[in-house]
Amino acid sequence: MTDLNLYEYEEALYEKGVTVIAGTDEAGRGPLAGPVVAAAVILRKGAKIEGVDDSKKLTDKKRRALIETIKKEALAVGIGIVSPQEIDQINIYRAAKEAMISAIKALKIKPEYILADAMMLEEELGIPTESIIKGDQKSASIAAASIVAKVTRDEYMIEMDKLFPMYGFKKHMGYPTKAHIEAIETYGICPIHRKTFEPIKSIIREKLL
């Protein structure tokens, strides 16, 4: 059943004459490895996608089914990726913001308005923006972006699992599970690990002592 409450922000903007609305969200703030990936999605006016919700509430199978529907129902989809190396240089908050900005800029249609998950982007993009706390639970456009970002990042981590199978990226997607931390302690870090994140910093420090 479609949660019509997820369309309240979009409907309010439609009533004001705004029709090209981009929702944006990111995936991958918490992992110890891999990039942060953001997506921006412009849904066509009136689109109601069955099952769209915060990506964290959905199974992998459901997300993968929904991403195909989202791409069909969207006027445009943009992706932004910030590497682990850049995350280490600028911190994860700024990296998430840069990924969102890149995703918006990658859209083939310029949005009139942006609905963002807990991020202000108006100063950087010059486009009116509403920052919505837990936006992926409140806006269909943001929820759709959260699904695209999550599936895109997961696909990347599955590919990295083939290159670095000893870490188990396919299972935990780079998040700090017990098995992942034990693998880092055993094998050290690989090129996609975030060196400035705990507990990696502690492990590196201990090896230097």
mmCIF file with all atom_site columns, C-alpha atoms in Angstrom:
data_model
loop_
_atom_site.group_PDB
_atom_site.id
_atom_site.type_symbol
_atom_site.label_atom_id
_atom_site.label_alt_id
_atom_site.label_comp_id
_atom_site.label_asym_id
_atom_site.label_entity_id
_atom_site.label_seq_id
_atom_site.pdbx_PDB_ins_code
_atom_site.Cartn_x
_atom_site.Cartn_y
_atom_site.Cartn_z
_atom_site.occupancy
_atom_site.B_iso_or_equiv
_atom_site.pdbx_formal_charge
_atom_site.auth_seq_id
_atom_site.auth_comp_id
_atom_site.auth_asym_id
_atom_site.auth_atom_id
_atom_site.pdbx_PDB_model_num
ATOM 1   C CA . MET A 1 1   ? 0.000  0.000   0.000   1.00 0.00 ? 1   MET A CA 1
ATOM 2   C CA . THR A 1 2   ? 1.315  3.442   -0.944  1.00 0.00 ? 2   THR A CA 1
ATOM 3   C CA . ASP A 1 3   ? 1.946  5.747   2.030   1.00 0.00 ? 3   ASP A CA 1
ATOM 4   C CA . LEU A 1 4   ? 0.329  8.973   0.828   1.00 0.00 ? 4   LEU A CA 1
ATOM 5   C CA . ASN A 1 5   ? 1.915  10.860  3.745   1.00 0.00 ? 5   ASN A CA 1
ATOM 6   C CA . LEU A 1 6   ? 5.226  10.480  1.910   1.00 0.00 ? 6   LEU A CA 1
ATOM 7   C CA . TYR A 1 7   ? 3.907  12.807  -0.788  1.00 0.00 ? 7   TYR A CA 1
ATOM 8   C CA . GLU A 1 8   ? 2.883  15.722  1.459   1.00 0.00 ? 8   GLU A CA 1
ATOM 9   C CA . TYR A 1 9   ? 6.005  17.802  0.809   1.00 0.00 ? 9   TYR A CA 1
ATOM 10  C CA . GLU A 1 10  ? 5.756  17.243  -2.939  1.00 0.00 ? 10  GLU A CA 1
ATOM 11  C CA . GLU A 1 11  ? 2.013  17.969  -3.039  1.00 0.00 ? 11  GLU A CA 1
ATOM 12  C CA . ALA A 1 12  ? 2.504  21.222  -1.103  1.00 0.00 ? 12  ALA A CA 1
ATOM 13  C CA . LEU A 1 13  ? 5.067  22.345  -3.670  1.00 0.00 ? 13  LEU A CA 1
ATOM 14  C CA . TYR A 1 14  ? 2.847  21.315  -6.591  1.00 0.00 ? 14  TYR A CA 1
ATOM 15  C CA . GLU A 1 15  ? 0.101  23.520  -5.156  1.00 0.00 ? 15  GLU A CA 1
ATOM 16  C CA . LYS A 1 16  ? 2.540  26.453  -5.258  1.00 0.00 ? 16  LYS A CA 1
ATOM 17  C CA . GLY A 1 17  ? 3.278  25.775  -8.909  1.00 0.00 ? 17  GLY A CA 1
ATOM 18  C CA . VAL A 1 18  ? 6.627  24.018  -8.355  1.00 0.00 ? 18  VAL A CA 1
ATOM 19  C CA . THR A 1 19  ? 6.747  20.821  -10.403 1.00 0.00 ? 19  THR A CA 1
ATOM 20  C CA . VAL A 1 20  ? 10.423 19.913  -10.886 1.00 0.00 ? 20  VAL A CA 1
ATOM 21  C CA . ILE A 1 21  ? 11.375 18.684  -7.419  1.00 0.00 ? 21  ILE A CA 1
ATOM 22  C CA . ALA A 1 22  ? 14.556 16.766  -6.652  1.00 0.00 ? 22  ALA A CA 1
ATOM 23  C CA . GLY A 1 23  ? 14.862 14.597  -3.589  1.00 0.00 ? 23  GLY A CA 1
ATOM 24  C CA . THR A 1 24  ? 18.392 13.795  -2.454  1.00 0.00 ? 24  THR A CA 1
ATOM 25  C CA . ASP A 1 25  ? 19.912 11.444  0.105   1.00 0.00 ? 25  ASP A CA 1
ATOM 26  C CA . GLU A 1 26  ? 23.169 9.611   0.728   1.00 0.00 ? 26  GLU A CA 1
ATOM 27  C CA . ALA A 1 27  ? 24.295 6.142   1.747   1.00 0.00 ? 27  ALA A CA 1
ATOM 28  C CA . GLY A 1 28  ? 27.496 5.174   3.485   1.00 0.00 ? 28  GLY A CA 1
ATOM 29  C CA . ARG A 1 29  ? 28.271 7.643   6.261   1.00 0.00 ? 29  ARG A CA 1
ATOM 30  C CA . GLY A 1 30  ? 28.930 4.932   8.834   1.00 0.00 ? 30  GLY A CA 1
ATOM 31  C CA . PRO A 1 31  ? 31.092 2.298   7.101   1.00 0.00 ? 31  PRO A CA 1
ATOM 32  C CA . LEU A 1 32  ? 34.819 1.857   7.646   1.00 0.00 ? 32  LEU A CA 1
ATOM 33  C CA . ALA A 1 33  ? 35.371 1.253   3.931   1.00 0.00 ? 33  ALA A CA 1
ATOM 34  C CA . GLY A 1 34  ? 34.110 2.409   0.574   1.00 0.00 ? 34  GLY A CA 1
ATOM 35  C CA . PRO A 1 35  ? 32.761 5.702   -0.737  1.00 0.00 ? 35  PRO A CA 1
ATOM 36  C CA . VAL A 1 36  ? 29.801 7.767   0.346   1.00 0.00 ? 36  VAL A CA 1
ATOM 37  C CA . VAL A 1 37  ? 27.224 7.705   -2.448  1.00 0.00 ? 37  VAL A CA 1
ATOM 38  C CA . ALA A 1 38  ? 24.380 10.160  -2.952  1.00 0.00 ? 38  ALA A CA 1
ATOM 39  C CA . ALA A 1 39  ? 21.478 10.092  -5.361  1.00 0.00 ? 39  ALA A CA 1
ATOM 40  C CA . ALA A 1 40  ? 19.092 12.753  -6.584  1.00 0.00 ? 40  ALA A CA 1
ATOM 41  C CA . VAL A 1 41  ? 15.719 11.801  -8.014  1.00 0.00 ? 41  VAL A CA 1
ATOM 42  C CA . ILE A 1 42  ? 13.123 13.932  -9.783  1.00 0.00 ? 42  ILE A CA 1
ATOM 43  C CA . LEU A 1 43  ? 9.833  12.045  -9.840  1.00 0.00 ? 43  LEU A CA 1
ATOM 44  C CA . ARG A 1 44  ? 7.300  12.995  -12.460 1.00 0.00 ? 44  ARG A CA 1
ATOM 45  C CA . LYS A 1 45  ? 4.368  14.958  -11.062 1.00 0.00 ? 45  LYS A CA 1
ATOM 46  C CA . GLY A 1 46  ? 1.664  12.666  -9.750  1.00 0.00 ? 46  GLY A CA 1
ATOM 47  C CA . ALA A 1 47  ? 3.851  9.567   -9.604  1.00 0.00 ? 47  ALA A CA 1
ATOM 48  C CA . LYS A 1 48  ? 2.932  7.265   -6.723  1.00 0.00 ? 48  LYS A CA 1
ATOM 49  C CA . ILE A 1 49  ? 5.385  4.404   -6.370  1.00 0.00 ? 49  ILE A CA 1
ATOM 50  C CA . GLU A 1 50  ? 4.105  1.440   -4.395  1.00 0.00 ? 50  GLU A CA 1
ATOM 51  C CA . GLY A 1 51  ? 6.415  0.473   -1.538  1.00 0.00 ? 51  GLY A CA 1
ATOM 52  C CA . VAL A 1 52  ? 8.830  3.413   -1.614  1.00 0.00 ? 52  VAL A CA 1
ATOM 53  C CA . ASP A 1 53  ? 10.201 4.065   1.869   1.00 0.00 ? 53  ASP A CA 1
ATOM 54  C CA . ASP A 1 54  ? 13.388 4.776   3.777   1.00 0.00 ? 54  ASP A CA 1
ATOM 55  C CA . SER A 1 55  ? 15.905 2.333   2.246   1.00 0.00 ? 55  SER A CA 1
ATOM 56  C CA . LYS A 1 56  ? 16.970 1.152   5.706   1.00 0.00 ? 56  LYS A CA 1
ATOM 57  C CA . LYS A 1 57  ? 13.460 -0.234  6.276   1.00 0.00 ? 57  LYS A CA 1
ATOM 58  C CA . LEU A 1 58  ? 13.517 -2.315  3.093   1.00 0.00 ? 58  LEU A CA 1
ATOM 59  C CA . THR A 1 59  ? 15.104 -5.653  2.269   1.00 0.00 ? 59  THR A CA 1
ATOM 60  C CA . ASP A 1 60  ? 17.805 -5.835  -0.376  1.00 0.00 ? 60  ASP A CA 1
ATOM 61  C CA . LYS A 1 61  ? 15.396 -7.687  -2.673  1.00 0.00 ? 61  LYS A CA 1
ATOM 62  C CA . LYS A 1 62  ? 12.736 -4.988  -2.244  1.00 0.00 ? 62  LYS A CA 1
ATOM 63  C CA . ARG A 1 63  ? 15.225 -2.168  -2.863  1.00 0.00 ? 63  ARG A CA 1
ATOM 64  C CA . ARG A 1 64  ? 16.426 -3.813  -6.063  1.00 0.00 ? 64  ARG A CA 1
ATOM 65  C CA . ALA A 1 65  ? 12.873 -4.254  -7.325  1.00 0.00 ? 65  ALA A CA 1
ATOM 66  C CA . LEU A 1 66  ? 12.004 -0.649  -6.477  1.00 0.00 ? 66  LEU A CA 1
ATOM 67  C CA . ILE A 1 67  ? 15.046 0.906   -8.129  1.00 0.00 ? 67  ILE A CA 1
ATOM 68  C CA . GLU A 1 68  ? 13.818 -0.292  -11.531 1.00 0.00 ? 68  GLU A CA 1
ATOM 69  C CA . THR A 1 69  ? 10.397 1.282   -10.927 1.00 0.00 ? 69  THR A CA 1
ATOM 70  C CA . ILE A 1 70  ? 11.996 4.498   -9.660  1.00 0.00 ? 70  ILE A CA 1
ATOM 71  C CA . LYS A 1 71  ? 14.095 4.809   -12.819 1.00 0.00 ? 71  LYS A CA 1
ATOM 72  C CA . LYS A 1 72  ? 10.969 4.342   -14.955 1.00 0.00 ? 72  LYS A CA 1
ATOM 73  C CA . GLU A 1 73  ? 8.906  6.872   -12.991 1.00 0.00 ? 73  GLU A CA 1
ATOM 74  C CA . ALA A 1 74  ? 11.672 9.462   -12.626 1.00 0.00 ? 74  ALA A CA 1
ATOM 75  C CA . LEU A 1 75  ? 12.212 12.373  -14.967 1.00 0.00 ? 75  LEU A CA 1
ATOM 76  C CA . ALA A 1 76  ? 15.870 12.261  -13.975 1.00 0.00 ? 76  ALA A CA 1
ATOM 77  C CA . VAL A 1 77  ? 18.265 10.421  -11.681 1.00 0.00 ? 77  VAL A CA 1
ATOM 78  C CA . GLY A 1 78  ? 21.720 11.688  -10.672 1.00 0.00 ? 78  GLY A CA 1
ATOM 79  C CA . ILE A 1 79  ? 24.512 9.951   -8.747  1.00 0.00 ? 79  ILE A CA 1
ATOM 80  C CA . GLY A 1 80  ? 27.345 11.531  -6.754  1.00 0.00 ? 80  GLY A CA 1
ATOM 81  C CA . ILE A 1 81  ? 30.283 9.583   -5.297  1.00 0.00 ? 81  ILE A CA 1
ATOM 82  C CA . VAL A 1 82  ? 33.026 10.714  -2.916  1.00 0.00 ? 82  VAL A CA 1
ATOM 83  C CA . SER A 1 83  ? 35.974 8.371   -2.457  1.00 0.00 ? 83  SER A CA 1
ATOM 84  C CA . PRO A 1 84  ? 37.376 7.072   0.854   1.00 0.00 ? 84  PRO A CA 1
ATOM 85  C CA . GLN A 1 85  ? 40.527 9.130   0.243   1.00 0.00 ? 85  GLN A CA 1
ATOM 86  C CA . GLU A 1 86  ? 38.520 12.343  -0.069  1.00 0.00 ? 86  GLU A CA 1
ATOM 87  C CA . ILE A 1 87  ? 36.439 11.406  2.990   1.00 0.00 ? 87  ILE A CA 1
ATOM 88  C CA . ASP A 1 88  ? 39.688 11.164  4.957   1.00 0.00 ? 88  ASP A CA 1
ATOM 89  C CA . GLN A 1 89  ? 40.731 14.593  3.679   1.00 0.00 ? 89  GLN A CA 1
ATOM 90  C CA . ILE A 1 90  ? 37.533 16.573  4.275   1.00 0.00 ? 90  ILE A CA 1
ATOM 91  C CA . ASN A 1 91  ? 35.524 14.546  6.888   1.00 0.00 ? 91  ASN A CA 1
ATOM 92  C CA . ILE A 1 92  ? 32.373 12.514  6.356   1.00 0.00 ? 92  ILE A CA 1
ATOM 93  C CA . TYR A 1 93  ? 29.846 15.338  6.792   1.00 0.00 ? 93  TYR A CA 1
ATOM 94  C CA . ARG A 1 94  ? 31.437 17.448  4.071   1.00 0.00 ? 94  ARG A CA 1
ATOM 95  C CA . ALA A 1 95  ? 31.879 14.364  1.910   1.00 0.00 ? 95  ALA A CA 1
ATOM 96  C CA . ALA A 1 96  ? 28.172 13.522  2.200   1.00 0.00 ? 96  ALA A CA 1
ATOM 97  C CA . LYS A 1 97  ? 27.331 17.107  1.263   1.00 0.00 ? 97  LYS A CA 1
ATOM 98  C CA . GLU A 1 98  ? 29.681 17.032  -1.737  1.00 0.00 ? 98  GLU A CA 1
ATOM 99  C CA . ALA A 1 99  ? 28.130 13.756  -2.886  1.00 0.00 ? 99  ALA A CA 1
ATOM 100 C CA . MET A 1 100 ? 24.636 15.295  -2.748  1.00 0.00 ? 100 MET A CA 1
ATOM 101 C CA . ILE A 1 101 ? 25.797 18.374  -4.655  1.00 0.00 ? 101 ILE A CA 1
ATOM 102 C CA . SER A 1 102 ? 27.394 16.160  -7.316  1.00 0.00 ? 102 SER A CA 1
ATOM 103 C CA . ALA A 1 103 ? 24.208 14.094  -7.585  1.00 0.00 ? 103 ALA A CA 1
ATOM 104 C CA . ILE A 1 104 ? 22.087 17.220  -8.126  1.00 0.00 ? 104 ILE A CA 1
ATOM 105 C CA . LYS A 1 105 ? 24.524 18.527  -10.735 1.00 0.00 ? 105 LYS A CA 1
ATOM 106 C CA . ALA A 1 106 ? 24.401 15.164  -12.520 1.00 0.00 ? 106 ALA A CA 1
ATOM 107 C CA . LEU A 1 107 ? 20.651 15.476  -13.139 1.00 0.00 ? 107 LEU A CA 1
ATOM 108 C CA . LYS A 1 108 ? 19.808 16.002  -16.808 1.00 0.00 ? 108 LYS A CA 1
ATOM 109 C CA . ILE A 1 109 ? 17.038 18.402  -15.721 1.00 0.00 ? 109 ILE A CA 1
ATOM 110 C CA . LYS A 1 110 ? 17.721 21.314  -13.372 1.00 0.00 ? 110 LYS A CA 1
ATOM 111 C CA . PRO A 1 111 ? 15.332 21.155  -10.402 1.00 0.00 ? 111 PRO A CA 1
ATOM 112 C CA . GLU A 1 112 ? 13.272 24.124  -9.294  1.00 0.00 ? 112 GLU A CA 1
ATOM 113 C CA . TYR A 1 113 ? 13.360 22.956  -5.693  1.00 0.00 ? 113 TYR A CA 1
ATOM 114 C CA . ILE A 1 114 ? 15.352 20.450  -3.614  1.00 0.00 ? 114 ILE A CA 1
ATOM 115 C CA . LEU A 1 115 ? 14.129 18.283  -0.756  1.00 0.00 ? 115 LEU A CA 1
ATOM 116 C CA . ALA A 1 116 ? 17.230 17.061  1.073   1.00 0.00 ? 116 ALA A CA 1
ATOM 117 C CA . ASP A 1 117 ? 17.731 14.617  3.901   1.00 0.00 ? 117 ASP A CA 1
ATOM 118 C CA . ALA A 1 118 ? 19.090 16.765  6.745   1.00 0.00 ? 118 ALA A CA 1
ATOM 119 C CA . MET A 1 119 ? 21.329 18.904  4.535   1.00 0.00 ? 119 MET A CA 1
ATOM 120 C CA . MET A 1 120 ? 21.217 22.510  3.321   1.00 0.00 ? 120 MET A CA 1
ATOM 121 C CA . LEU A 1 121 ? 22.412 22.900  -0.271  1.00 0.00 ? 121 LEU A CA 1
ATOM 122 C CA . GLU A 1 122 ? 20.937 26.237  -1.318  1.00 0.00 ? 122 GLU A CA 1
ATOM 123 C CA . GLU A 1 123 ? 24.122 28.273  -0.842  1.00 0.00 ? 123 GLU A CA 1
ATOM 124 C CA . GLU A 1 124 ? 26.191 25.916  -2.985  1.00 0.00 ? 124 GLU A CA 1
ATOM 125 C CA . LEU A 1 125 ? 23.621 25.262  -5.719  1.00 0.00 ? 125 LEU A CA 1
ATOM 126 C CA . GLY A 1 126 ? 21.565 28.444  -5.797  1.00 0.00 ? 126 GLY A CA 1
ATOM 127 C CA . ILE A 1 127 ? 18.381 26.371  -5.763  1.00 0.00 ? 127 ILE A CA 1
ATOM 128 C CA . PRO A 1 128 ? 15.730 26.680  -3.000  1.00 0.00 ? 128 PRO A CA 1
ATOM 129 C CA . THR A 1 129 ? 16.225 23.776  -0.606  1.00 0.00 ? 129 THR A CA 1
ATOM 130 C CA . GLU A 1 130 ? 14.307 22.330  2.313   1.00 0.00 ? 130 GLU A CA 1
ATOM 131 C CA . SER A 1 131 ? 16.378 20.303  4.741   1.00 0.00 ? 131 SER A CA 1
ATOM 132 C CA . ILE A 1 132 ? 14.170 17.620  6.292   1.00 0.00 ? 132 ILE A CA 1
ATOM 133 C CA . ILE A 1 133 ? 15.300 15.644  9.328   1.00 0.00 ? 133 ILE A CA 1
ATOM 134 C CA . LYS A 1 134 ? 14.679 11.942  8.618   1.00 0.00 ? 134 LYS A CA 1
ATOM 135 C CA . GLY A 1 135 ? 13.551 13.058  5.187   1.00 0.00 ? 135 GLY A CA 1
ATOM 136 C CA . ASP A 1 136 ? 13.773 9.527   3.819   1.00 0.00 ? 136 ASP A CA 1
ATOM 137 C CA . GLN A 1 137 ? 10.812 8.693   6.087   1.00 0.00 ? 137 GLN A CA 1
ATOM 138 C CA . LYS A 1 138 ? 8.802  11.804  5.175   1.00 0.00 ? 138 LYS A CA 1
ATOM 139 C CA . SER A 1 139 ? 9.277  12.500  1.444   1.00 0.00 ? 139 SER A CA 1
ATOM 140 C CA . ALA A 1 140 ? 8.811  10.086  -1.455  1.00 0.00 ? 140 ALA A CA 1
ATOM 141 C CA . SER A 1 141 ? 11.456 11.905  -3.506  1.00 0.00 ? 141 SER A CA 1
ATOM 142 C CA . ILE A 1 142 ? 14.046 11.597  -0.736  1.00 0.00 ? 142 ILE A CA 1
ATOM 143 C CA . ALA A 1 143 ? 13.050 7.984   -0.052  1.00 0.00 ? 143 ALA A CA 1
ATOM 144 C CA . ALA A 1 144 ? 13.491 7.174   -3.741  1.00 0.00 ? 144 ALA A CA 1
ATOM 145 C CA . ALA A 1 145 ? 16.931 8.803   -3.664  1.00 0.00 ? 145 ALA A CA 1
ATOM 146 C CA . SER A 1 146 ? 17.855 6.809   -0.561  1.00 0.00 ? 146 SER A CA 1
ATOM 147 C CA . ILE A 1 147 ? 17.026 3.567   -2.381  1.00 0.00 ? 147 ILE A CA 1
ATOM 148 C CA . VAL A 1 148 ? 19.048 4.506   -5.472  1.00 0.00 ? 148 VAL A CA 1
ATOM 149 C CA . ALA A 1 149 ? 22.021 5.583   -3.326  1.00 0.00 ? 149 ALA A CA 1
ATOM 150 C CA . LYS A 1 150 ? 21.944 2.424   -1.213  1.00 0.00 ? 150 LYS A CA 1
ATOM 151 C CA . VAL A 1 151 ? 21.681 -0.003  -4.153  1.00 0.00 ? 151 VAL A CA 1
ATOM 152 C CA . THR A 1 152 ? 24.393 1.877   -6.081  1.00 0.00 ? 152 THR A CA 1
ATOM 153 C CA . ARG A 1 153 ? 26.773 1.767   -3.125  1.00 0.00 ? 153 ARG A CA 1
ATOM 154 C CA . ASP A 1 154 ? 26.014 -1.888  -2.386  1.00 0.00 ? 154 ASP A CA 1
ATOM 155 C CA . GLU A 1 155 ? 26.822 -2.796  -5.996  1.00 0.00 ? 155 GLU A CA 1
ATOM 156 C CA . TYR A 1 156 ? 30.179 -1.052  -5.654  1.00 0.00 ? 156 TYR A CA 1
ATOM 157 C CA . MET A 1 157 ? 30.973 -2.902  -2.431  1.00 0.00 ? 157 MET A CA 1
ATOM 158 C CA . ILE A 1 158 ? 30.049 -6.249  -4.011  1.00 0.00 ? 158 ILE A CA 1
ATOM 159 C CA . GLU A 1 159 ? 32.595 -5.501  -6.752  1.00 0.00 ? 159 GLU A CA 1
ATOM 160 C CA . MET A 1 160 ? 35.173 -4.598  -4.095  1.00 0.00 ? 160 MET A CA 1
ATOM 161 C CA . ASP A 1 161 ? 34.497 -7.935  -2.416  1.00 0.00 ? 161 ASP A CA 1
ATOM 162 C CA . LYS A 1 162 ? 35.858 -9.620  -5.545  1.00 0.00 ? 162 LYS A CA 1
ATOM 163 C CA . LEU A 1 163 ? 39.072 -7.602  -5.291  1.00 0.00 ? 163 LEU A CA 1
ATOM 164 C CA . PHE A 1 164 ? 39.478 -7.920  -1.519  1.00 0.00 ? 164 PHE A CA 1
ATOM 165 C CA . PRO A 1 165 ? 37.605 -11.109 -0.519  1.00 0.00 ? 165 PRO A CA 1
ATOM 166 C CA . MET A 1 166 ? 39.335 -11.428 2.859   1.00 0.00 ? 166 MET A CA 1
ATOM 167 C CA . TYR A 1 167 ? 37.282 -8.546  4.312   1.00 0.00 ? 167 TYR A CA 1
ATOM 168 C CA . GLY A 1 168 ? 33.791 -9.860  3.546   1.00 0.00 ? 168 GLY A CA 1
ATOM 169 C CA . PHE A 1 169 ? 32.523 -6.612  2.006   1.00 0.00 ? 169 PHE A CA 1
ATOM 170 C CA . LYS A 1 170 ? 29.679 -8.440  0.276   1.00 0.00 ? 170 LYS A CA 1
ATOM 171 C CA . LYS A 1 171 ? 28.229 -9.342  3.678   1.00 0.00 ? 171 LYS A CA 1
ATOM 172 C CA . HIS A 1 172 ? 28.612 -6.096  5.626   1.00 0.00 ? 172 HIS A CA 1
ATOM 173 C CA . MET A 1 173 ? 29.140 -3.466  2.876   1.00 0.00 ? 173 MET A CA 1
ATOM 174 C CA . GLY A 1 174 ? 32.034 -1.970  4.821   1.00 0.00 ? 174 GLY A CA 1
ATOM 175 C CA . TYR A 1 175 ? 30.168 -1.365  8.077   1.00 0.00 ? 175 TYR A CA 1
ATOM 176 C CA . PRO A 1 176 ? 32.021 -1.986  11.372  1.00 0.00 ? 176 PRO A CA 1
ATOM 177 C CA . THR A 1 177 ? 30.881 -5.529  12.126  1.00 0.00 ? 177 THR A CA 1
ATOM 178 C CA . LYS A 1 178 ? 32.903 -7.760  14.425  1.00 0.00 ? 178 LYS A CA 1
ATOM 179 C CA . ALA A 1 179 ? 34.040 -9.877  11.474  1.00 0.00 ? 179 ALA A CA 1
ATOM 180 C CA . HIS A 1 180 ? 35.122 -6.796  9.513   1.00 0.00 ? 180 HIS A CA 1
ATOM 181 C CA . ILE A 1 181 ? 37.163 -5.394  12.391  1.00 0.00 ? 181 ILE A CA 1
ATOM 182 C CA . GLU A 1 182 ? 38.803 -8.789  12.968  1.00 0.00 ? 182 GLU A CA 1
ATOM 183 C CA . ALA A 1 183 ? 39.696 -8.945  9.260   1.00 0.00 ? 183 ALA A CA 1
ATOM 184 C CA . ILE A 1 184 ? 41.337 -5.508  9.468   1.00 0.00 ? 184 ILE A CA 1
ATOM 185 C CA . GLU A 1 185 ? 43.311 -6.626  12.521  1.00 0.00 ? 185 GLU A CA 1
ATOM 186 C CA . THR A 1 186 ? 44.435 -9.741  10.630  1.00 0.00 ? 186 THR A CA 1
ATOM 187 C CA . TYR A 1 187 ? 45.118 -8.366  7.140   1.00 0.00 ? 187 TYR A CA 1
ATOM 188 C CA . GLY A 1 188 ? 45.583 -4.644  7.734   1.00 0.00 ? 188 GLY A CA 1
ATOM 189 C CA . ILE A 1 189 ? 43.784 -2.076  5.616   1.00 0.00 ? 189 ILE A CA 1
ATOM 190 C CA . CYS A 1 190 ? 43.143 -2.024  1.878   1.00 0.00 ? 190 CYS A CA 1
ATOM 191 C CA . PRO A 1 191 ? 42.915 0.980   -0.487  1.00 0.00 ? 191 PRO A CA 1
ATOM 192 C CA . ILE A 1 192 ? 39.186 1.535   0.136   1.00 0.00 ? 192 ILE A CA 1
ATOM 193 C CA . HIS A 1 193 ? 39.407 1.720   3.934   1.00 0.00 ? 193 HIS A CA 1
ATOM 194 C CA . ARG A 1 194 ? 38.849 5.068   5.652   1.00 0.00 ? 194 ARG A CA 1
ATOM 195 C CA . LYS A 1 195 ? 42.011 5.720   7.654   1.00 0.00 ? 195 LYS A CA 1
ATOM 196 C CA . THR A 1 196 ? 40.514 8.503   9.784   1.00 0.00 ? 196 THR A CA 1
ATOM 197 C CA . PHE A 1 197 ? 37.649 6.367   11.122  1.00 0.00 ? 197 PHE A CA 1
ATOM 198 C CA . GLU A 1 198 ? 37.713 4.579   14.439  1.00 0.00 ? 198 GLU A CA 1
ATOM 199 C CA . PRO A 1 199 ? 38.535 1.730   15.041  1.00 0.00 ? 199 PRO A CA 1
ATOM 200 C CA . ILE A 1 200 ? 40.865 1.816   11.996  1.00 0.00 ? 200 ILE A CA 1
ATOM 201 C CA . LYS A 1 201 ? 42.803 4.737   13.507  1.00 0.00 ? 201 LYS A CA 1
ATOM 202 C CA . SER A 1 202 ? 43.344 2.711   16.676  1.00 0.00 ? 202 SER A CA 1
ATOM 203 C CA . ILE A 1 203 ? 44.480 -0.374  14.757  1.00 0.00 ? 203 ILE A CA 1
ATOM 204 C CA . ILE A 1 204 ? 46.946 1.678   12.679  1.00 0.00 ? 204 ILE A CA 1
ATOM 205 C CA . ARG A 1 205 ? 48.220 3.386   15.857  1.00 0.00 ? 205 ARG A CA 1
ATOM 206 C CA . GLU A 1 206 ? 48.767 0.053   17.598  1.00 0.00 ? 206 GLU A CA 1
ATOM 207 C CA . LYS A 1 207 ? 50.691 -1.369  14.627  1.00 0.00 ? 207 LYS A CA 1
ATOM 208 C CA . LEU A 1 208 ? 52.980 1.686   14.651  1.00 0.00 ? 208 LEU A CA 1
ATOM 209 C CA . LEU A 1 209 ? 53.832 1.302   18.334  1.00 0.00 ? 209 LEU A CA 1
#
